[in-house]
Short mmCIF file of C-alpha atoms and ligand atoms in Angstrom, two decimals:
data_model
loop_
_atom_site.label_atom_id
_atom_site.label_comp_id
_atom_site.label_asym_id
_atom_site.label_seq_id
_atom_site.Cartn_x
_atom_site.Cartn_y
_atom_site.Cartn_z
CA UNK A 1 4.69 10.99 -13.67
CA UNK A 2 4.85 10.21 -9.95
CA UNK A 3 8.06 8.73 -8.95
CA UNK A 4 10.42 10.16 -5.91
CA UNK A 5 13.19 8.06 -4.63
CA UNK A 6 12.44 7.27 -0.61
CA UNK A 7 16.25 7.20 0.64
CA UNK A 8 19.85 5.66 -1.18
CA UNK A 9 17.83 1.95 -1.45
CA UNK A 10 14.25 2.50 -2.10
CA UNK A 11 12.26 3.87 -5.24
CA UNK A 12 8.83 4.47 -5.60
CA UNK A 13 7.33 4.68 -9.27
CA UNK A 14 3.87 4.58 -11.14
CA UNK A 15 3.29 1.06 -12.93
CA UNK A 16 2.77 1.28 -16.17
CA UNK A 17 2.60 -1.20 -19.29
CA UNK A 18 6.16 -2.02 -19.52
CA UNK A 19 6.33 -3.30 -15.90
CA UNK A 20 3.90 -5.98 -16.59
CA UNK A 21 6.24 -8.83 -17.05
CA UNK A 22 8.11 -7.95 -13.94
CA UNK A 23 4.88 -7.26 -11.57
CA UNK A 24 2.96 -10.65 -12.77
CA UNK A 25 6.77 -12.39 -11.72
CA UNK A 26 6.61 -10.77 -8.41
CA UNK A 27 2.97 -11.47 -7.85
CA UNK A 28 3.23 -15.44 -9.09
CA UNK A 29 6.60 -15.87 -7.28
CA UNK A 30 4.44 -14.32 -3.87
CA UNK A 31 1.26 -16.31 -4.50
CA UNK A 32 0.58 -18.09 -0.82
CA UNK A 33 2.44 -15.25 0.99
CA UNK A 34 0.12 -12.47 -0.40
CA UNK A 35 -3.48 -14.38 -0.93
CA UNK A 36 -3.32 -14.76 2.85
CA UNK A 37 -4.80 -10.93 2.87
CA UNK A 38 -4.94 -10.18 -0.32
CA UNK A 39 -7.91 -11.41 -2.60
CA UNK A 40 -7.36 -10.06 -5.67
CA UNK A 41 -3.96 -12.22 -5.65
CA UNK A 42 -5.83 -15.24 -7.43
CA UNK A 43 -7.44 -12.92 -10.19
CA UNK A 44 -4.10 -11.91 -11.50
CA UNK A 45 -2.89 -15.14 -13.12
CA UNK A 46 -0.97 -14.30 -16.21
CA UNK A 47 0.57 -11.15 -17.50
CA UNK A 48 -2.77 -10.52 -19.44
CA UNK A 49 -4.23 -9.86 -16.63
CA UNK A 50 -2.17 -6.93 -15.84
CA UNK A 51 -2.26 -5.92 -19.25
CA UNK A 52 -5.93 -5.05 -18.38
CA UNK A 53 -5.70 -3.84 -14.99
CA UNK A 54 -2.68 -1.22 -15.83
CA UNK A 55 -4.74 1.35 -17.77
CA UNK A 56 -7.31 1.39 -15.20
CA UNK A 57 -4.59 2.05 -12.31
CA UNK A 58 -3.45 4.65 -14.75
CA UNK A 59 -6.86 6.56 -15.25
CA UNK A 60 -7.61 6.41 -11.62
CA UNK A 61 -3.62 8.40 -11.82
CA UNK A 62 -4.75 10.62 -14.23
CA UNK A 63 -8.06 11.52 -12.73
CA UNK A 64 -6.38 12.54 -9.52
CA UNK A 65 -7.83 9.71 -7.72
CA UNK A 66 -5.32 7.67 -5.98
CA UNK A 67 -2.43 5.85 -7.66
CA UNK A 68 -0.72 2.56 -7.80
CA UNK A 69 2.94 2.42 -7.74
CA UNK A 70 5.99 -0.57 -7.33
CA UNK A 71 8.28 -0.41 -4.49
CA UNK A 72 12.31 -0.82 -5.60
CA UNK A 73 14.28 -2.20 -3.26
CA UNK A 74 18.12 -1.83 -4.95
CA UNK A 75 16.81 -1.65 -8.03
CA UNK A 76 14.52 -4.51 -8.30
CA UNK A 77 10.19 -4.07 -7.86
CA UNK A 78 9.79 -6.22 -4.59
CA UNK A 79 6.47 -4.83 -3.84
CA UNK A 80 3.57 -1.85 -4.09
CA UNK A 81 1.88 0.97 -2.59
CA UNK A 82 -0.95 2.68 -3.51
CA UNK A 83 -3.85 5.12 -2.83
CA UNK A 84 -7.01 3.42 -2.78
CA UNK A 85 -8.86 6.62 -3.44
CA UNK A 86 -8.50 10.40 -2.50
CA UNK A 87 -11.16 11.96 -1.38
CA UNK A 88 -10.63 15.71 -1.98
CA UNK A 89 -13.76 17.27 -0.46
CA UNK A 90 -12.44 15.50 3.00
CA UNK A 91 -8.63 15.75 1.76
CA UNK A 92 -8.38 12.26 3.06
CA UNK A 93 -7.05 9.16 1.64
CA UNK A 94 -6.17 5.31 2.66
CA UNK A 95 -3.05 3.34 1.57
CA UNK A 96 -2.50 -0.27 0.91
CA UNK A 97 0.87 -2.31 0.31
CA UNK A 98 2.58 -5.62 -0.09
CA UNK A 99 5.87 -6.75 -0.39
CA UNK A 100 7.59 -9.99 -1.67
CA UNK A 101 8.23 -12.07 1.46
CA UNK A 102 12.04 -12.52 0.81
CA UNK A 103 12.77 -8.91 1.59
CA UNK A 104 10.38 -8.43 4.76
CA UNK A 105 11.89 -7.54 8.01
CA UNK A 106 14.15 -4.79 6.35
CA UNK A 107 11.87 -1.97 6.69
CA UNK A 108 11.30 -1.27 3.32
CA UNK A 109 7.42 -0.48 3.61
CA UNK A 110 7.47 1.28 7.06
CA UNK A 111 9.93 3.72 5.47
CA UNK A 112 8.01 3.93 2.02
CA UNK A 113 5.16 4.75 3.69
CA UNK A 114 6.75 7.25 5.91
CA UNK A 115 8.09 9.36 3.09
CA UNK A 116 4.58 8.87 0.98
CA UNK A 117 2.89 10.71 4.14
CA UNK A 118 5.59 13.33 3.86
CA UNK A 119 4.26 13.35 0.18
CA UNK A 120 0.83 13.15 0.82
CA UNK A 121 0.74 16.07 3.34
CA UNK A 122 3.84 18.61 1.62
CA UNK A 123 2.87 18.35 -2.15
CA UNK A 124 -0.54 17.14 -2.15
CA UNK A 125 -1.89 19.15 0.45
CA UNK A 126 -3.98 16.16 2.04
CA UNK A 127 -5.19 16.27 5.55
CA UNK A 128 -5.91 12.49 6.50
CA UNK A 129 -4.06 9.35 6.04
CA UNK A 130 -6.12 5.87 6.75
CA UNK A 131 -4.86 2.35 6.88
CA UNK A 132 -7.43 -0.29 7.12
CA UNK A 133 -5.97 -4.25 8.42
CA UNK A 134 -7.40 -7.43 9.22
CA UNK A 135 -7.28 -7.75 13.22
CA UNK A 136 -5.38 -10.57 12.71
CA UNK A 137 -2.65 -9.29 10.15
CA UNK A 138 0.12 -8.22 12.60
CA UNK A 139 2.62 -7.86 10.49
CA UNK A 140 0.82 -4.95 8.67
CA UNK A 141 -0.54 -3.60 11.63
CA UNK A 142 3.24 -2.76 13.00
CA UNK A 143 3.64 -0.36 10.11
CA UNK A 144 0.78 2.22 10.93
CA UNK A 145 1.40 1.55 14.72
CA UNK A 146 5.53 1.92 13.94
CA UNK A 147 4.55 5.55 12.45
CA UNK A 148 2.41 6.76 14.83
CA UNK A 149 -1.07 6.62 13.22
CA UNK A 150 -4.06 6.46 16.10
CA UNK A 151 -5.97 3.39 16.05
CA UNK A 152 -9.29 4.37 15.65
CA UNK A 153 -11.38 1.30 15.92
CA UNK A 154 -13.03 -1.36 14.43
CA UNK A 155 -14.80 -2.01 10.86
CA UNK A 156 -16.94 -5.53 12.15
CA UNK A 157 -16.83 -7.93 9.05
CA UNK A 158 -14.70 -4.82 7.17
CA UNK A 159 -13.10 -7.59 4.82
CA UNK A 160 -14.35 -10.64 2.53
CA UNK A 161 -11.57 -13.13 2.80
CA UNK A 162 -12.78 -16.37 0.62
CA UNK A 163 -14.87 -18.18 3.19
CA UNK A 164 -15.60 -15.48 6.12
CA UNK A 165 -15.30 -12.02 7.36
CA UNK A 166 -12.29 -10.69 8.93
CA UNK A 167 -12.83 -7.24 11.07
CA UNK A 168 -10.24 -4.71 10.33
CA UNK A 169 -8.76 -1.85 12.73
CA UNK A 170 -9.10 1.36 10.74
CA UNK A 171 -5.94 3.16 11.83
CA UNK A 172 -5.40 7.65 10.89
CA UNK A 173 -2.86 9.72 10.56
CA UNK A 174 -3.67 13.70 10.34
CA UNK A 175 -1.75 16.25 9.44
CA UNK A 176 -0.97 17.96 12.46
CA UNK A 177 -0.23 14.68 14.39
CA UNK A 178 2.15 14.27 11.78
CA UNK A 179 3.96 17.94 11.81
CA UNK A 180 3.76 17.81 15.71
CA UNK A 181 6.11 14.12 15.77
CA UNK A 182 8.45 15.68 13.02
CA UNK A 183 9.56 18.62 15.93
CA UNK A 184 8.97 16.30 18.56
C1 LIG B 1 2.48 -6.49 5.69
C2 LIG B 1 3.87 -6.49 5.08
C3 LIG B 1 3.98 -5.41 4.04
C4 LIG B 1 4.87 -6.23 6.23
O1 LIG B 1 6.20 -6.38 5.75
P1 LIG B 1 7.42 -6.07 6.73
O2 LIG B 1 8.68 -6.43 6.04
O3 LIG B 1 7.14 -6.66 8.08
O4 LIG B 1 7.31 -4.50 6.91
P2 LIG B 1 8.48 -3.45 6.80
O5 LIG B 1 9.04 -3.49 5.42
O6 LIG B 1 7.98 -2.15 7.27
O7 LIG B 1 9.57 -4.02 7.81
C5 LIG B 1 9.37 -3.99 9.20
C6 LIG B 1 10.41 -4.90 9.83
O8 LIG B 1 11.71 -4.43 9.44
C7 LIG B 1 12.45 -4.06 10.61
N1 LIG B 1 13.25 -2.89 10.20
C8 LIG B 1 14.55 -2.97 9.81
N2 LIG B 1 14.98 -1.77 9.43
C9 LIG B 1 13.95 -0.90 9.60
C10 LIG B 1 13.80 0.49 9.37
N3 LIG B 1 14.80 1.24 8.92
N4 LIG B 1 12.58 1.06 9.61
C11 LIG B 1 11.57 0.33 10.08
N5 LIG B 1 11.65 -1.01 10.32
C12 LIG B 1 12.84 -1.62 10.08
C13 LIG B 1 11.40 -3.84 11.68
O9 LIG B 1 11.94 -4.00 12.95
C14 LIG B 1 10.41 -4.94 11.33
O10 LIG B 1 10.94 -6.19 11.71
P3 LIG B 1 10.08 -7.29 12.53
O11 LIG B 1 9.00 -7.77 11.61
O12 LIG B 1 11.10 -8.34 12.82
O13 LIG B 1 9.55 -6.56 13.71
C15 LIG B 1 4.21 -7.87 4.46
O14 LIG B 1 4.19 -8.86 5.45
C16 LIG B 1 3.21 -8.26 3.36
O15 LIG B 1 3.34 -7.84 2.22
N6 LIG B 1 2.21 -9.11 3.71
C17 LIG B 1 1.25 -9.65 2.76
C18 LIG B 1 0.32 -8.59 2.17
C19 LIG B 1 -0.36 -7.77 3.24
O16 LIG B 1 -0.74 -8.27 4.29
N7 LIG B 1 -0.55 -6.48 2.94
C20 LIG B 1 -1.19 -5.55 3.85
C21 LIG B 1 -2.66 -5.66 3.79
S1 LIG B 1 -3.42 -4.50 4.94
#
């Protein structure tokens, strides 16, 4: 089951049913903070809903096809990464995250997603990292631009969000950008 512990405070593990309680209690406690970008944030409103969405996060595990896992920050789930998809002809994927707003500033996704990349590129083998954000999401730009990924451009209209578009910046990371920074 994937789980690898990122340094001596952070954990990354796959969510499965027993974490339902605990997710929907992060999610409802992070409503306005997360539905800002996130727009799936107003479909999840009770535990049942997770109860559903689990076993479809844990096919897409099982069919090799991206994952989504809970950040733990001391012990306690304060957030998530995931793979949206990997796409194995191209060896290329994209990650997404959110964290609970309390623990923000601490570095606690720049550093998950850090070792995930080490992951990602070591054990899996993958060649091409992407992280797509809204142009006006700085917060979640910093991370990819904190790590080094190249900023490729811009996906016009790339997002839905309620009553408009928003354009994202599709940001990359390869694999021998990445190997070149660790010697640098
Ligand atoms: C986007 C989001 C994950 C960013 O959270 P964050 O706490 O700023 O990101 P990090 O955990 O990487 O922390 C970075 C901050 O910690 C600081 N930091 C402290 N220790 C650090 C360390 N060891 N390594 C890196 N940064 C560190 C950085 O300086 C930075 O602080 P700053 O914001 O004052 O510049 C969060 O705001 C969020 O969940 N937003 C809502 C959902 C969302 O937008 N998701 C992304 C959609 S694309």
């Amino acid at each position: 089951m994937f789980s690898f512990k990122v340094d001596h405070e952070i954990e990354i593990g796959l969510l499965q049913q027993q974490h339902k309680e605990e997710l929907f209690q992060l999610i409802d406690d992070n409503r306005e903070h997360l539905r800002k970008w996130l727009l799936w944030v107003d479909k999840r409103k009770s535990v049942q809903d997770f109860e559903t969405i689990i076993p479809l996060w844990i096919t897409n595990y099982a069919n090799n096809n991206g994952f989504d896992a809970g950040i733990r920050y001391k012990g306690t789930l304060v957030g998530m990464v995931g793979l949206h998809f990997i796409d194995w002809k191209n060896k290329t994927t994209s990650i997404g995250y959110f964290i609970s707003e309390d623990v923000q500033g601490k570095g606690i996704v720049t550093r998950s997603v850090k070792a995930l990349a080490n992951y990602l590129f070591d054990e899996m083998n993958l060649n091409r990292i992407e992280v797509e954000v809204a142009v006006n999401n700085r917060k979640s730009m910093a991370i990819p631009e904190r790590l080094g990924f190249v900023r490729e451009g811009i996906k016009r209209d790339g997002q839905w969000l309620y009553d408009h578009y928003e354009d994202l910046i599709l940001f990359s990371l390869l694999k021998r950008d990445w190997k070149q920074k660790s010697v640098d």
